[in-house]
XYZ file of C-alpha atoms in Angstrom:
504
model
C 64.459 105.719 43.472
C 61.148 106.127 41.160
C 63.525 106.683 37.919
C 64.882 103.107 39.077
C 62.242 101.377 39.037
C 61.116 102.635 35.763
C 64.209 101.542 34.216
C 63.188 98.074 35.329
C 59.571 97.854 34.709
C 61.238 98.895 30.763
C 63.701 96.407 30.610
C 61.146 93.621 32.028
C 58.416 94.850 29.174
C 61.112 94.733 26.523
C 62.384 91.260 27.583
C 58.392 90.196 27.039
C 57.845 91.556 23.850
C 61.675 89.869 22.531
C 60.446 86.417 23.813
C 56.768 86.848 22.758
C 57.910 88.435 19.126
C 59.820 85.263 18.182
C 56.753 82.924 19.058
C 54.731 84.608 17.094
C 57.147 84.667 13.928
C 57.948 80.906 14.493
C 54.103 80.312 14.494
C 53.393 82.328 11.568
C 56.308 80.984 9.768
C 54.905 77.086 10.305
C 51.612 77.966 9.022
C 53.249 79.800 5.569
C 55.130 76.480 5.203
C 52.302 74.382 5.917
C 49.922 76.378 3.266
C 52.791 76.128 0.603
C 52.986 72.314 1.253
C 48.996 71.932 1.038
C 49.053 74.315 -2.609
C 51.972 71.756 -3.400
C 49.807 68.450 -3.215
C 46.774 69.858 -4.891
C 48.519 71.126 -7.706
C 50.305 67.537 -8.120
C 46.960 65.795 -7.117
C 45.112 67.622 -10.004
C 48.265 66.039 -12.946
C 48.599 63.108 -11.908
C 46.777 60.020 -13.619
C 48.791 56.883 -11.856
C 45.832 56.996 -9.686
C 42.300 55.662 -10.050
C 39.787 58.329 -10.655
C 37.599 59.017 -7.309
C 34.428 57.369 -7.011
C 31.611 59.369 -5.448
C 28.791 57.968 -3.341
C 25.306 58.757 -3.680
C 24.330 60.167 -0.299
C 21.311 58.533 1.121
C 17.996 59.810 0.873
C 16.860 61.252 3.839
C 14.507 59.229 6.389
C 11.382 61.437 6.302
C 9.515 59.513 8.832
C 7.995 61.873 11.606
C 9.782 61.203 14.560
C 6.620 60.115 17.313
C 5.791 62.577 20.417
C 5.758 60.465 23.372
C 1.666 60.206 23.889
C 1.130 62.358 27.716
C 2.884 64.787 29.664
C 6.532 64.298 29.410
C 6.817 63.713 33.302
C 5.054 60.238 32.912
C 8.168 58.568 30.702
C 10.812 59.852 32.733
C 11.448 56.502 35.186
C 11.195 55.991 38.247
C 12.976 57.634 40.884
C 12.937 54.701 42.900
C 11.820 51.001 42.196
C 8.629 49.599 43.456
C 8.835 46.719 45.619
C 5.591 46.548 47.892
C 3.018 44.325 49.336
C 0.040 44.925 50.689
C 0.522 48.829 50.672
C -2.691 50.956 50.086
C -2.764 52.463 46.421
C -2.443 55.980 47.784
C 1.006 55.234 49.142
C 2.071 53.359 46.808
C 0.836 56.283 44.186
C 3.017 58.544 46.263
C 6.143 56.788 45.974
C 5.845 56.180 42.259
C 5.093 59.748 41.915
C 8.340 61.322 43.582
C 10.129 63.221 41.868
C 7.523 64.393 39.544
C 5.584 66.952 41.222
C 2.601 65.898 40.468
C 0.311 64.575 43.296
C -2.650 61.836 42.822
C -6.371 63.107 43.193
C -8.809 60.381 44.122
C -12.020 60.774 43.491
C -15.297 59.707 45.617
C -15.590 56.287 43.734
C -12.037 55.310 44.365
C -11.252 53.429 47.577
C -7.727 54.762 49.429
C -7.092 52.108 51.252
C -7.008 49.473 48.754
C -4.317 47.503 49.279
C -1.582 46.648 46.154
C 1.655 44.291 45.889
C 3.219 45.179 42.893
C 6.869 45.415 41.869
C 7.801 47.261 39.063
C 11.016 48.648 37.281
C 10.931 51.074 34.616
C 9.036 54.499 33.744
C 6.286 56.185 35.677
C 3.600 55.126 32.956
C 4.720 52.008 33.049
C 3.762 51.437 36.828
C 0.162 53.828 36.470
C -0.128 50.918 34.234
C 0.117 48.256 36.086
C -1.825 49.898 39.247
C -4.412 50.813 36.864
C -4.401 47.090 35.700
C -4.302 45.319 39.236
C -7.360 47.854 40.879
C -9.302 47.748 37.805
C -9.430 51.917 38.067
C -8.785 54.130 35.786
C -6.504 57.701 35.323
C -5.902 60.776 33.413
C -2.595 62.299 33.796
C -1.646 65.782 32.042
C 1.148 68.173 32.534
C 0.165 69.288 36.423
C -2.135 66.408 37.883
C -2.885 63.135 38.085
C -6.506 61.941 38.531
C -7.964 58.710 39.169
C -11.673 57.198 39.078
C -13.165 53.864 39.124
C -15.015 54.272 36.353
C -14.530 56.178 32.668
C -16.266 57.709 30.552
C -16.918 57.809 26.743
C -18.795 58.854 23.787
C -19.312 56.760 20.760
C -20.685 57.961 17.431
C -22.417 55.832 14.727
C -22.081 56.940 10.971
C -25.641 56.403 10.162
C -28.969 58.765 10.599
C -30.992 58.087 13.436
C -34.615 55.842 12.606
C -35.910 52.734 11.441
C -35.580 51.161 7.926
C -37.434 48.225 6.115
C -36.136 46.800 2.597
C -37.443 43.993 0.412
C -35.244 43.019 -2.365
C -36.922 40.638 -4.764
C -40.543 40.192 -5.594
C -43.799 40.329 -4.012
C -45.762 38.033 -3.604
C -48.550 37.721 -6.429
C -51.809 38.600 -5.530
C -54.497 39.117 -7.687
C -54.960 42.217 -9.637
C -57.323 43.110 -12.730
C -56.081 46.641 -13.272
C -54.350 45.696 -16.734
C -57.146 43.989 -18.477
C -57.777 46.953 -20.226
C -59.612 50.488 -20.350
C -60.221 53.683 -22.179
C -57.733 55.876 -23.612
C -58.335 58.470 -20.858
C -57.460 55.521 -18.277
C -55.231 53.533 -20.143
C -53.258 51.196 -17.968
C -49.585 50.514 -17.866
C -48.841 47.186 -18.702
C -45.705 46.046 -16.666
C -45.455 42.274 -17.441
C -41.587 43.240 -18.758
C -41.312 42.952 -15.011
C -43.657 39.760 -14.055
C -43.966 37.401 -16.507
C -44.947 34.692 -14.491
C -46.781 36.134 -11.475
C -46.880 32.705 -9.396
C -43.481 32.717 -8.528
C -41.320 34.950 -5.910
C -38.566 34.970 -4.056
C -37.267 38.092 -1.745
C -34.873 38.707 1.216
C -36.779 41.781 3.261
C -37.001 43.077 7.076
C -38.870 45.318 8.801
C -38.114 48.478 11.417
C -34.328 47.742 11.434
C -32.394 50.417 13.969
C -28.820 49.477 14.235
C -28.907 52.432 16.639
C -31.537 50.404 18.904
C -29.374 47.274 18.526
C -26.536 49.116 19.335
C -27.716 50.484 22.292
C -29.366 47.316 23.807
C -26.195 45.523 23.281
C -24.177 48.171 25.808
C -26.615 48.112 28.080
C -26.542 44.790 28.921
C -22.664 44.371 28.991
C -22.613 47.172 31.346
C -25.643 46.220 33.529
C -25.635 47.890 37.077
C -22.372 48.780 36.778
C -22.606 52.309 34.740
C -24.628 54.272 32.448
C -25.547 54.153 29.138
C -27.177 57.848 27.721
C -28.407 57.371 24.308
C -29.035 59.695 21.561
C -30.756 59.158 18.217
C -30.772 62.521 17.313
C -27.284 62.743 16.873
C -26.239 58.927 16.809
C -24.305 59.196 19.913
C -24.256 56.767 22.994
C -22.314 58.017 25.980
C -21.367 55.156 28.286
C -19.963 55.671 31.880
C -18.692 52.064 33.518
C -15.322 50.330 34.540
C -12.661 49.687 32.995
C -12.748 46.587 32.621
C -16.463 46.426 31.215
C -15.586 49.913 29.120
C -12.853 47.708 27.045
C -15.824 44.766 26.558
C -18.131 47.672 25.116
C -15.363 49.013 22.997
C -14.901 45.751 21.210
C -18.060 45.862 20.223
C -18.586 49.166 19.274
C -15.534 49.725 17.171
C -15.691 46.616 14.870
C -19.462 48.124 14.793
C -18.576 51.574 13.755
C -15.839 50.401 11.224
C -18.388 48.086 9.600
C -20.942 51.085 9.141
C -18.106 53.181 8.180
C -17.448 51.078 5.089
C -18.964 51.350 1.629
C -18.963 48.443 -1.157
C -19.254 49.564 -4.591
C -21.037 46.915 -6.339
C -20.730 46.792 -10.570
C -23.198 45.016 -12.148
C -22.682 44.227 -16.318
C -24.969 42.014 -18.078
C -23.133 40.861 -20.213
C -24.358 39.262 -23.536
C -22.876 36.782 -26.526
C -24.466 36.079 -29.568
C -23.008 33.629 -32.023
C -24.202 32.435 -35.170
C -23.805 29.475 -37.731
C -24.513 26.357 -38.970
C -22.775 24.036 -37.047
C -21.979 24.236 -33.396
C -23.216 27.216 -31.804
C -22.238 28.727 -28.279
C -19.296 29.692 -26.617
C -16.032 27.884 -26.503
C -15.471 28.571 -23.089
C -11.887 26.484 -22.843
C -10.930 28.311 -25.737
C -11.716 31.595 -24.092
C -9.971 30.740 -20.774
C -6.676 29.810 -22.619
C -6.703 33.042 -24.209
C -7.105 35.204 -20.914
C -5.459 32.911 -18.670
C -1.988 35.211 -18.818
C -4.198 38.268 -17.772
C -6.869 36.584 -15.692
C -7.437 33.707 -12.807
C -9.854 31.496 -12.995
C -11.894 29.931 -10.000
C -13.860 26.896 -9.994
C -11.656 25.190 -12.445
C -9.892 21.998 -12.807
C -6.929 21.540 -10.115
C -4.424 19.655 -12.868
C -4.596 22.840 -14.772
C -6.901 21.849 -17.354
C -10.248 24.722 -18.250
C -13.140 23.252 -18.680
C -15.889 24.150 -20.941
C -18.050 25.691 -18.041
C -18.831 29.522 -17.491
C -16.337 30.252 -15.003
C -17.812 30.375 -11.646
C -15.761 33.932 -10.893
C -12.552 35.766 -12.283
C -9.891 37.880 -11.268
C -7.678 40.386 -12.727
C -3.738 38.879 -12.214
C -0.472 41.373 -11.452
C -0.323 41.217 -15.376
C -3.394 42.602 -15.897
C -2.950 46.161 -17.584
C -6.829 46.891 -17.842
C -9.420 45.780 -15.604
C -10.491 41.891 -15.665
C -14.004 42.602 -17.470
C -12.309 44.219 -20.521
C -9.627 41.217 -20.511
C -12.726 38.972 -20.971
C -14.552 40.808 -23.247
C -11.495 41.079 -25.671
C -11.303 37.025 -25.402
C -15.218 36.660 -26.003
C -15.050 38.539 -28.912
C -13.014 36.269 -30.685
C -15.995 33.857 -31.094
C -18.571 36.044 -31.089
C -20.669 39.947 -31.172
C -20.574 40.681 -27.230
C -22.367 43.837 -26.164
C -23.194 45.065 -22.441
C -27.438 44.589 -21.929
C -26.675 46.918 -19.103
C -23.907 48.538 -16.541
C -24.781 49.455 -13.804
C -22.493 50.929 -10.715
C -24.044 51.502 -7.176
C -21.944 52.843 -4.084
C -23.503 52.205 -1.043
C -22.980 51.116 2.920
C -22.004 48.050 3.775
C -25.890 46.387 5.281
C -27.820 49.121 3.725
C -29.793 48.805 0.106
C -29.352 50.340 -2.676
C -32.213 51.307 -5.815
C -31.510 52.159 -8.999
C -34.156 52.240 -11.707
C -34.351 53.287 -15.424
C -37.945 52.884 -16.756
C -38.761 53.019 -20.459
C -42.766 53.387 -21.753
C -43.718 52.962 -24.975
C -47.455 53.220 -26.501
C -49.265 50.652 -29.182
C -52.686 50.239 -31.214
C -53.962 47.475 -28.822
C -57.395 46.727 -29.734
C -59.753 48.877 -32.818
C -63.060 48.675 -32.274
C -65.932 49.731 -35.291
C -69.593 50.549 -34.407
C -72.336 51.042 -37.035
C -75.119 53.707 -36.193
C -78.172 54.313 -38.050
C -77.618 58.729 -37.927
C -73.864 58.515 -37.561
C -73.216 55.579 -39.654
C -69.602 53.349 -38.717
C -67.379 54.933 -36.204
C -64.077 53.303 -34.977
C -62.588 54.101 -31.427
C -59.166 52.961 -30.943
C -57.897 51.538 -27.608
C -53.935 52.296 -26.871
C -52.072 50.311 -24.484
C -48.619 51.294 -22.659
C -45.893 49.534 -22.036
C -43.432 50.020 -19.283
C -39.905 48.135 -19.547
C -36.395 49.370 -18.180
C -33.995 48.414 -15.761
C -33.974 48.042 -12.285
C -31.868 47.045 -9.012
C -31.982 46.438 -5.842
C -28.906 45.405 -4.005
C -27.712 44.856 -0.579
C -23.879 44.619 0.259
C -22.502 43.432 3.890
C -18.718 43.441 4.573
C -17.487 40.680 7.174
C -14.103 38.752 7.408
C -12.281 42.220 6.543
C -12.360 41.428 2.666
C -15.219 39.483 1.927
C -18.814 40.506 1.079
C -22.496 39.378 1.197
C -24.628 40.325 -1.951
C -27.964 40.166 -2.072
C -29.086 40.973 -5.899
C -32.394 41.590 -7.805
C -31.787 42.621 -11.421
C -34.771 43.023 -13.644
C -33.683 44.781 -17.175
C -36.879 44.596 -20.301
C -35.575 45.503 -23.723
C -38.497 46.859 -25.678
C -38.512 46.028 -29.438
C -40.433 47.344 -32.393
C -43.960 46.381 -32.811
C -45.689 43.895 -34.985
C -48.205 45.094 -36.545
C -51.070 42.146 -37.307
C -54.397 42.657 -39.411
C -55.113 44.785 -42.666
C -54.258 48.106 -43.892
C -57.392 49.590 -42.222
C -58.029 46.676 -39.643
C -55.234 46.329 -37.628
C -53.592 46.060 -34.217
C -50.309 46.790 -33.012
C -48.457 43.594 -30.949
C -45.807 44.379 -28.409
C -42.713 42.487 -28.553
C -39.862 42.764 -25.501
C -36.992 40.764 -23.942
C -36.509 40.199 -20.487
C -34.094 38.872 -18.031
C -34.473 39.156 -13.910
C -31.867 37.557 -11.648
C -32.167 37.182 -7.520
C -29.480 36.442 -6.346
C -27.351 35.944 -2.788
C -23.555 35.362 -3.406
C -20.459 35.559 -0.920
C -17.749 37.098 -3.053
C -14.043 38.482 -2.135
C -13.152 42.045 -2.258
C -12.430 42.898 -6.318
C -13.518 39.597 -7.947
C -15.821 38.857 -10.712
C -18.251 36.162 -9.973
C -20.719 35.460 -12.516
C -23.845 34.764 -10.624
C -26.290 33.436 -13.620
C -25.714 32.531 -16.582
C -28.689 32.045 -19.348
C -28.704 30.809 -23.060
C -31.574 32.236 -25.579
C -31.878 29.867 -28.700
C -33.242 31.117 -32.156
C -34.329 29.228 -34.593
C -33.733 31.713 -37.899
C -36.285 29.829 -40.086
C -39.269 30.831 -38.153
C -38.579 34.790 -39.084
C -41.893 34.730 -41.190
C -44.188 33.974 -37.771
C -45.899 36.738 -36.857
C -44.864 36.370 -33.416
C -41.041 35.812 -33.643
C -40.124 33.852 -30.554
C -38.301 31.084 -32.117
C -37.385 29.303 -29.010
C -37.019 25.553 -28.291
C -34.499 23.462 -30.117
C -33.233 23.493 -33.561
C -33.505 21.672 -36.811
C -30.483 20.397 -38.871
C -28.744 22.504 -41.612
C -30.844 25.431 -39.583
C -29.650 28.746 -39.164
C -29.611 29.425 -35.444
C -28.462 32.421 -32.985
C -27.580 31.781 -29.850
C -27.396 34.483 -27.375
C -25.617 33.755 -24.051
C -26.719 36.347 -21.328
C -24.241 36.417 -18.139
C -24.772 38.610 -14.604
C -20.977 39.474 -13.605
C -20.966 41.255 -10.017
C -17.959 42.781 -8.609
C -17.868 44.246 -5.156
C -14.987 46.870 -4.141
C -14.633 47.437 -0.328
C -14.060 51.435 -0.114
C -12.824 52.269 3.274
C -11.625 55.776 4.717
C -12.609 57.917 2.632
């Protein structure tokens, strides 16, 4: 019986293996024919030139854009697990049924009422409807990954980019007052003459303030838009002012304090050339201004000017650099001015400061001269002479004030003074003599509104010389000029440019 069923069990396993050998030869031998066949088409593929050569795509470049985390825990922009439909339901049930699902569970806190009632419908995510409940109770929430909490008031801290104090400025010039300290003195207390800075002492003009705190302002301003309803904890020390109120009144305080903090975050750089001209002949004299405008009108635009198209013979009132402009807009003009005439740069000077806050620069040169000789005759000693130096003080200074508003436009306030000491003359005889001090000045105060980047030119000023009068000893040669004359004319100009520098 048992060598029976062995027989089978063999014949059964050999009757597999025949049926199962013969699949597995017809499989392999489809797979050899369908290799030979692909070998076949490459090979022919690879001679034959009836068809058009392939063209290859450039792939694209790859987007490189960070994709955005969701802002939150991820369990408030899931949606909802059911839709909100209600009316008249207190906020803590209808919190509860926008919340299943989640596992989180709302915390109230003492200021928030639980029975206040809400009709609301909403359709959408979980933030979306902490939203809107947020927006119809006028309370506010943090959620993070395990709770949700809710208050009726919130709470934050705003920081102002400036030290803590009071400030004054003046920019300008005093008033005169009277003042006898340079009439003169020994050489041990020999006064410094400074009339390259106050020629005529009768005149003034200044923009100044006292005890300025934009900290104080700042500070006054939230408390009244919050009132009763919050606190307001200032700091001076370190510029902070934490403010606890509603929401509703915490948005009013942030747009004021934002715009506020952006403002005093920003920094104009102000560059200041005075720029000078000096032409020279017998005929006309002084600058062709059309002439220079149709040379640099490619490069440069033009403000001020004729709306047909047509320059006038004006200074411009201000300039700016066009997209063709390789260089910046000052050079451009320069090159074009120097076609009619020497140009040179009086002085350059480039201030970075914040925007409502002043700025002082100052370069001071003092030079000494033989003012006054005086000769005394003594019986014992016989004739001594004591000589009685003076010093004077020219330079350059500036004092500027630069206020951002309208996001690209900016206040200047400007007082320029620059002296330009010359060599002395010397008057008298070769053992009698005094030294006289010659200089020349220019002062502008200024207030100009001027767009981020352009050029205005706030003054303009024209020195005439009359060559002929070279042999006074005092060689001013101003007023007007004689025919067939050789005169110089010197044109001085004050170009400003202001450059809004933000986050950096």
């Amino acid at each position: 019986m048992q060598f029976r069923q062995y027989i089978q069990r063999t014949l059964v396993m050999l009757a597999a293996c025949s049926v199962s050998g013969c699949g597995v030869m017809g499989s392999f031998n489809d797979s050899k024919q369908g290799l030979e066949s692909a070998e076949d088409k490459i090979s022919a593929a690879a001679t034959d030139t009836s068809q058009d050569a392939a063209i290859y795509v450039q792939r694209p470049a790859a987007n490189l854009t960070p994709i955005k985390e969701p802002e939150g825990p991820a369990w408030v922009t899931q949606p909802l697990a059911y839709d909100v439909d209600v009316a008249g339901l207190p906020i803590d049930q209808v919190l509860d049924l926008v919340l299943t699902e989640t596992g989180i569970v709302a915390q109230l806190d003492y200021s928030v009422d639980p029975s206040f009632r809400l009709s609301m419908t909403h359709r959408g995510s979980v933030r979306g409807a902490l939203d809107k409940i947020a927006s119809l109770s006028n309370y506010s929430y943090e959620a993070s990954d395990t709770s949700l909490h809710w208050s009726a008031y919130e709470t934050e801290t705003f920081t102002l980019p400036i030290p803590g104090g009071n400030y004054s400025y003046m920019v300008g010039k005093k008033k005169p007052r009277d003042d006898n300290a340079n009439n003169g003195g020994s050489s041990e207390m020999t006064p410094i003459d400074s009339s390259a800075f106050d020629v005529d002492r009768d005149q003034f003009s200044n923009t100044q303030a006292e005890g300025l705190n934009p900290f104080t302002d700042a500070k006054t301003t939230v408390e009244s838009i919050v009132g009763d309803y919050g606190v307001v904890i200032p700091s001076e020390s370190s510029s902070t002012i934490l403010v606890k109120t509603t929401p509703d009144l915490m948005r009013t305080v942030r747009s004021y304090m934002e715009p506020l903090i952006q403002e005093l975050s920003t920094q104009v750089v102000l560059e200041i050339k005075v720029l000078q001209v000096t032409t020279e002949n017998n005929a006309e004299v002084g600058l062709d201004w059309t002439a220079v405008k149709n040379t640099a009108s490619s490069q440069l635009n033009f403000f001020g000017e004729s709306p047909f198209g047509v320059f006038t013979n004006d200074a411009p009132i201000a300039f700016s650099g066009s997209r063709q402009t390789g260089s910046s807009s000052i050079d451009v003009l320069v090159k074009a001015l120097e076609q009619q005439g020497q140009v040179s740069f009086v002085t350059e000077q480039r201030v970075m400061t914040r925007s409502g806050s002043v700025a002082e620069v100052e370069l001071a040169d003092i030079e000494g001269y033989l003012a006054a000789s005086r000769t005394t005759n003594t019986t014992d000693v016989g004739s001594t002479t004591e000589l009685i130096p003076g010093i004077l003080q020219g330079g350059y200074t500036l004092y500027s004030m630069a206020k951002v508003f309208d996001e690209n436009r900016v206040s200047v306030v400007l007082s320029n003074s620059g002296s330009e000491l010359q060599p002395t003359e010397t008057i008298g005889t070769e053992t009698d003599f005094i030294q006289l001090p010659r200089m020349k000045r220019n002062r502008f105060n200024i207030q100009q509104v001027v767009s981020d980047g352009t050029t205005v030119v706030a003054a303009a000023v024209r020195r005439e010389e009359n060559m002929s009068k070279q042999d006074s000893p005092i060689r001013t040669g101003w007023a007007s000029t004689s025919a067939g004359a050789r005169h110089r004319v010197t044109d001085i100009y004050l170009l400003v440019t202001p450059r809004i520098i933000r986050n950096i």
